[in-house]
């Protein structure tokens, strides 16, 4: 019993984020990207009434894995947070372009809820693995590589999509997503990628987070969302 108490399982919301093309930047540009990402995440979190200082974060140079506090309502995080992050990226990149920066801040974001336990090197359990595998999924990476105007590529796990996005309490419509199934290291991971960029546009705006088009099943990355890497199987 004592060992179980020391290593109790917790059911939490997890978020993973990564900067696209980080290694192509020089050191000063990497530091700038880190500051910009932290600012964008802070702004998106404040927009849904959350304080990132209370999140348990496992950070790397180009992103972080965050475990949100117990009791967080997942619907605003799955919907309004993602919309707010897209808006923050849009404003940061507009200012960076005006300042003559070489790179825009382009980000991959994944979200999952599940069980984990605290460990000496970060959270352990299935949930951290799921959220990281989805973050690294080939279709998510291709949303950015195939569409230079897209600043945010966003995926939610299959279980979070069913439990949260489908409920109608999420600000993002289920129709804006397409399902994926990928295999990595012998395991299967299912998720739903937001392929309709217009879903992340500001109210009354057009063209997604940076302009342009590309809804589900259309031309560009949305049409490629069922083509997979490392090896993978078709979504079903």
Short mmCIF file of C-alpha atoms in Angstrom, two decimals, residues 1-234:
data_model
loop_
_atom_site.label_atom_id
_atom_site.label_comp_id
_atom_site.label_asym_id
_atom_site.label_seq_id
_atom_site.Cartn_x
_atom_site.Cartn_y
_atom_site.Cartn_z
CA UNK A 1 0.00 0.00 0.00
CA UNK A 2 2.82 2.38 0.83
CA UNK A 3 4.34 1.99 -2.63
CA UNK A 4 0.99 2.57 -4.32
CA UNK A 5 0.48 5.77 -2.34
CA UNK A 6 3.87 7.11 -3.36
CA UNK A 7 3.13 6.39 -7.02
CA UNK A 8 -0.56 7.19 -7.28
CA UNK A 9 -2.17 7.42 -10.71
CA UNK A 10 -3.77 10.73 -11.66
CA UNK A 11 -6.18 11.45 -14.50
CA UNK A 12 -5.08 14.71 -16.09
CA UNK A 13 -5.19 16.85 -19.20
CA UNK A 14 -1.85 16.91 -21.02
CA UNK A 15 -0.60 19.30 -23.66
CA UNK A 16 2.50 19.00 -25.84
CA UNK A 17 3.85 21.75 -28.06
CA UNK A 18 6.81 21.98 -30.42
CA UNK A 19 8.36 24.69 -32.61
CA UNK A 20 8.62 23.72 -36.27
CA UNK A 21 12.06 24.21 -37.84
CA UNK A 22 13.76 25.11 -34.55
CA UNK A 23 17.14 23.63 -35.52
CA UNK A 24 17.34 25.88 -38.60
CA UNK A 25 17.62 28.97 -36.38
CA UNK A 26 20.83 30.36 -34.95
CA UNK A 27 21.18 30.68 -31.18
CA UNK A 28 19.71 34.17 -30.87
CA UNK A 29 16.78 33.16 -33.09
CA UNK A 30 16.18 30.06 -30.96
CA UNK A 31 16.05 32.19 -27.81
CA UNK A 32 13.62 34.55 -29.52
CA UNK A 33 11.41 31.61 -30.57
CA UNK A 34 11.38 30.30 -27.00
CA UNK A 35 10.30 33.68 -25.64
CA UNK A 36 7.68 34.06 -28.34
CA UNK A 37 6.24 30.60 -27.69
CA UNK A 38 6.10 31.22 -23.94
CA UNK A 39 4.32 34.52 -24.56
CA UNK A 40 1.84 32.92 -26.97
CA UNK A 41 1.05 30.08 -24.55
CA UNK A 42 0.65 32.53 -21.65
CA UNK A 43 -1.78 34.65 -23.65
CA UNK A 44 -3.81 31.65 -24.78
CA UNK A 45 -3.96 30.30 -21.23
CA UNK A 46 -5.06 33.63 -19.77
CA UNK A 47 -7.78 33.76 -22.42
CA UNK A 48 -9.42 30.69 -20.86
CA UNK A 49 -8.75 31.75 -17.27
CA UNK A 50 -5.70 29.54 -16.68
CA UNK A 51 -2.30 30.30 -15.18
CA UNK A 52 0.61 28.45 -16.81
CA UNK A 53 2.74 28.93 -13.69
CA UNK A 54 0.54 26.27 -12.06
CA UNK A 55 1.17 23.71 -14.80
CA UNK A 56 3.73 20.93 -14.33
CA UNK A 57 6.05 21.41 -17.29
CA UNK A 58 8.77 19.23 -18.78
CA UNK A 59 10.57 21.62 -21.09
CA UNK A 60 12.96 21.18 -23.99
CA UNK A 61 14.63 23.74 -26.18
CA UNK A 62 11.90 23.67 -28.81
CA UNK A 63 8.79 22.98 -26.72
CA UNK A 64 7.26 21.47 -23.65
CA UNK A 65 5.06 18.75 -22.24
CA UNK A 66 2.61 20.23 -19.73
CA UNK A 67 0.34 18.48 -17.22
CA UNK A 68 -2.55 20.74 -16.28
CA UNK A 69 -3.89 20.88 -12.71
CA UNK A 70 -6.63 18.57 -11.52
CA UNK A 71 -10.18 19.80 -12.09
CA UNK A 72 -9.51 21.76 -15.31
CA UNK A 73 -12.51 21.85 -17.65
CA UNK A 74 -11.15 20.30 -20.87
CA UNK A 75 -13.67 21.92 -23.25
CA UNK A 76 -12.24 25.48 -23.15
CA UNK A 77 -8.71 24.10 -23.46
CA UNK A 78 -9.61 21.92 -26.46
CA UNK A 79 -11.41 24.78 -28.19
CA UNK A 80 -10.84 28.35 -26.97
CA UNK A 81 -7.21 27.77 -25.97
CA UNK A 82 -6.31 26.52 -29.46
CA UNK A 83 -8.14 29.44 -31.07
CA UNK A 84 -6.38 31.85 -28.71
CA UNK A 85 -2.98 30.30 -29.43
CA UNK A 86 -3.56 30.68 -33.17
CA UNK A 87 -4.45 34.33 -32.60
CA UNK A 88 -1.37 34.94 -30.45
CA UNK A 89 0.85 33.35 -33.10
CA UNK A 90 -0.76 35.47 -35.78
CA UNK A 91 -0.01 38.70 -33.87
CA UNK A 92 3.52 37.66 -32.91
CA UNK A 93 4.35 36.74 -36.50
CA UNK A 94 2.86 39.96 -37.86
CA UNK A 95 5.15 41.94 -35.54
CA UNK A 96 8.12 39.71 -36.40
CA UNK A 97 7.56 40.27 -40.13
CA UNK A 98 7.46 44.03 -39.62
CA UNK A 99 10.76 43.77 -37.72
CA UNK A 100 12.35 41.83 -40.58
CA UNK A 101 12.70 38.49 -38.78
CA UNK A 102 13.88 35.53 -40.87
CA UNK A 103 11.43 33.05 -39.36
CA UNK A 104 7.83 32.97 -38.27
CA UNK A 105 6.86 31.05 -35.15
CA UNK A 106 5.10 27.92 -36.40
CA UNK A 107 3.90 25.41 -33.84
CA UNK A 108 2.52 21.88 -33.49
CA UNK A 109 0.11 21.30 -30.61
CA UNK A 110 -1.37 18.05 -29.25
CA UNK A 111 -3.88 17.44 -26.46
CA UNK A 112 -4.90 14.30 -24.57
CA UNK A 113 -6.38 13.33 -21.22
CA UNK A 114 -5.43 10.12 -19.43
CA UNK A 115 -3.59 8.53 -16.53
CA UNK A 116 -0.06 9.27 -15.40
CA UNK A 117 2.12 9.29 -12.32
CA UNK A 118 4.94 11.60 -11.30
CA UNK A 119 8.50 10.41 -11.92
CA UNK A 120 12.01 11.80 -11.38
CA UNK A 121 12.34 12.71 -15.07
CA UNK A 122 8.77 13.81 -15.69
CA UNK A 123 5.34 12.17 -15.88
CA UNK A 124 5.18 8.42 -16.55
CA UNK A 125 2.31 6.45 -18.00
CA UNK A 126 0.36 5.98 -21.21
CA UNK A 127 -0.96 9.54 -21.39
CA UNK A 128 2.43 11.29 -21.84
CA UNK A 129 3.35 8.76 -24.53
CA UNK A 130 0.08 9.27 -26.44
CA UNK A 131 0.32 13.06 -26.46
CA UNK A 132 3.95 12.98 -27.62
CA UNK A 133 3.36 10.41 -30.36
CA UNK A 134 0.49 12.48 -31.73
CA UNK A 135 2.66 15.60 -31.61
CA UNK A 136 5.25 13.82 -33.77
CA UNK A 137 2.72 12.33 -36.21
CA UNK A 138 3.62 12.70 -39.87
CA UNK A 139 0.26 14.16 -40.96
CA UNK A 140 0.54 16.89 -38.31
CA UNK A 141 4.02 17.84 -39.49
CA UNK A 142 2.83 17.94 -43.10
CA UNK A 143 0.10 20.46 -42.27
CA UNK A 144 2.89 22.97 -41.69
CA UNK A 145 5.35 21.82 -44.34
CA UNK A 146 2.67 21.71 -47.06
CA UNK A 147 1.06 25.02 -46.13
CA UNK A 148 3.55 27.87 -45.53
CA UNK A 149 0.74 30.18 -44.39
CA UNK A 150 -0.35 27.91 -41.52
CA UNK A 151 1.12 28.78 -38.12
CA UNK A 152 -0.62 26.17 -35.93
CA UNK A 153 -1.07 22.44 -36.53
CA UNK A 154 -3.37 20.95 -33.89
CA UNK A 155 -4.29 17.37 -33.00
CA UNK A 156 -6.39 15.87 -30.20
CA UNK A 157 -6.41 12.25 -29.14
CA UNK A 158 -9.24 9.97 -30.18
CA UNK A 159 -10.60 9.71 -26.64
CA UNK A 160 -10.51 13.46 -26.05
CA UNK A 161 -12.24 14.06 -29.38
CA UNK A 162 -15.06 11.69 -28.43
CA UNK A 163 -15.35 12.90 -24.82
CA UNK A 164 -14.95 16.65 -25.37
CA UNK A 165 -15.05 17.89 -28.98
CA UNK A 166 -18.18 15.94 -29.91
CA UNK A 167 -20.13 17.22 -26.89
CA UNK A 168 -20.96 20.62 -28.36
CA UNK A 169 -19.33 22.35 -25.36
CA UNK A 170 -16.10 22.86 -27.36
CA UNK A 171 -15.68 26.02 -29.45
CA UNK A 172 -14.34 23.95 -32.37
CA UNK A 173 -16.73 21.92 -34.48
CA UNK A 174 -16.07 18.19 -34.90
CA UNK A 175 -16.46 18.77 -38.65
CA UNK A 176 -13.23 20.81 -38.63
CA UNK A 177 -11.22 17.66 -37.79
CA UNK A 178 -10.14 14.57 -39.69
CA UNK A 179 -9.22 11.24 -38.06
CA UNK A 180 -5.77 9.69 -38.23
CA UNK A 181 -4.29 6.40 -37.14
CA UNK A 182 -0.53 6.09 -36.93
CA UNK A 183 1.83 3.40 -35.70
CA UNK A 184 5.08 4.14 -33.91
CA UNK A 185 7.38 1.65 -32.19
CA UNK A 186 4.84 -1.10 -32.65
CA UNK A 187 1.93 0.74 -31.03
CA UNK A 188 -1.15 2.33 -32.62
CA UNK A 189 -2.18 5.90 -31.81
CA UNK A 190 -5.44 7.45 -32.95
CA UNK A 191 -6.25 11.13 -33.07
CA UNK A 192 -8.08 13.87 -34.92
CA UNK A 193 -6.27 16.68 -36.72
CA UNK A 194 -7.86 20.09 -37.18
CA UNK A 195 -7.57 20.50 -40.95
CA UNK A 196 -10.01 23.41 -41.45
CA UNK A 197 -7.91 26.53 -40.90
CA UNK A 198 -10.97 28.77 -40.98
CA UNK A 199 -11.98 27.27 -37.62
CA UNK A 200 -9.05 29.13 -36.04
CA UNK A 201 -9.85 32.47 -37.66
CA UNK A 202 -10.91 35.42 -35.47
CA UNK A 203 -14.63 36.04 -35.22
CA UNK A 204 -15.82 37.47 -38.53
CA UNK A 205 -12.42 36.86 -40.12
CA UNK A 206 -11.49 34.67 -43.05
CA UNK A 207 -8.62 32.52 -44.12
CA UNK A 208 -7.62 30.64 -40.98
CA UNK A 209 -4.85 31.78 -38.68
CA UNK A 210 -2.78 33.37 -41.42
CA UNK A 211 -5.10 33.71 -44.41
CA UNK A 212 -5.73 31.38 -47.31
CA UNK A 213 -8.05 28.41 -47.54
CA UNK A 214 -8.06 24.72 -46.85
CA UNK A 215 -11.06 23.07 -45.32
CA UNK A 216 -11.57 19.35 -44.79
CA UNK A 217 -11.20 17.36 -47.99
CA UNK A 218 -10.06 20.39 -49.99
CA UNK A 219 -6.79 21.08 -51.71
CA UNK A 220 -3.53 21.38 -49.80
CA UNK A 221 -2.76 19.74 -46.46
CA UNK A 222 -6.37 18.88 -45.64
CA UNK A 223 -6.49 16.60 -48.63
CA UNK A 224 -3.26 14.92 -47.47
CA UNK A 225 -4.40 14.35 -43.90
CA UNK A 226 -4.90 10.63 -44.48
CA UNK A 227 -1.43 10.02 -45.93
CA UNK A 228 0.91 8.79 -43.21
CA UNK A 229 4.53 8.32 -42.26
CA UNK A 230 6.63 6.04 -40.01
CA UNK A 231 4.87 3.40 -41.09
CA UNK A 232 1.17 3.96 -40.71
CA UNK A 233 -2.31 2.73 -41.53
CA UNK A 234 -5.27 4.55 -43.02
#
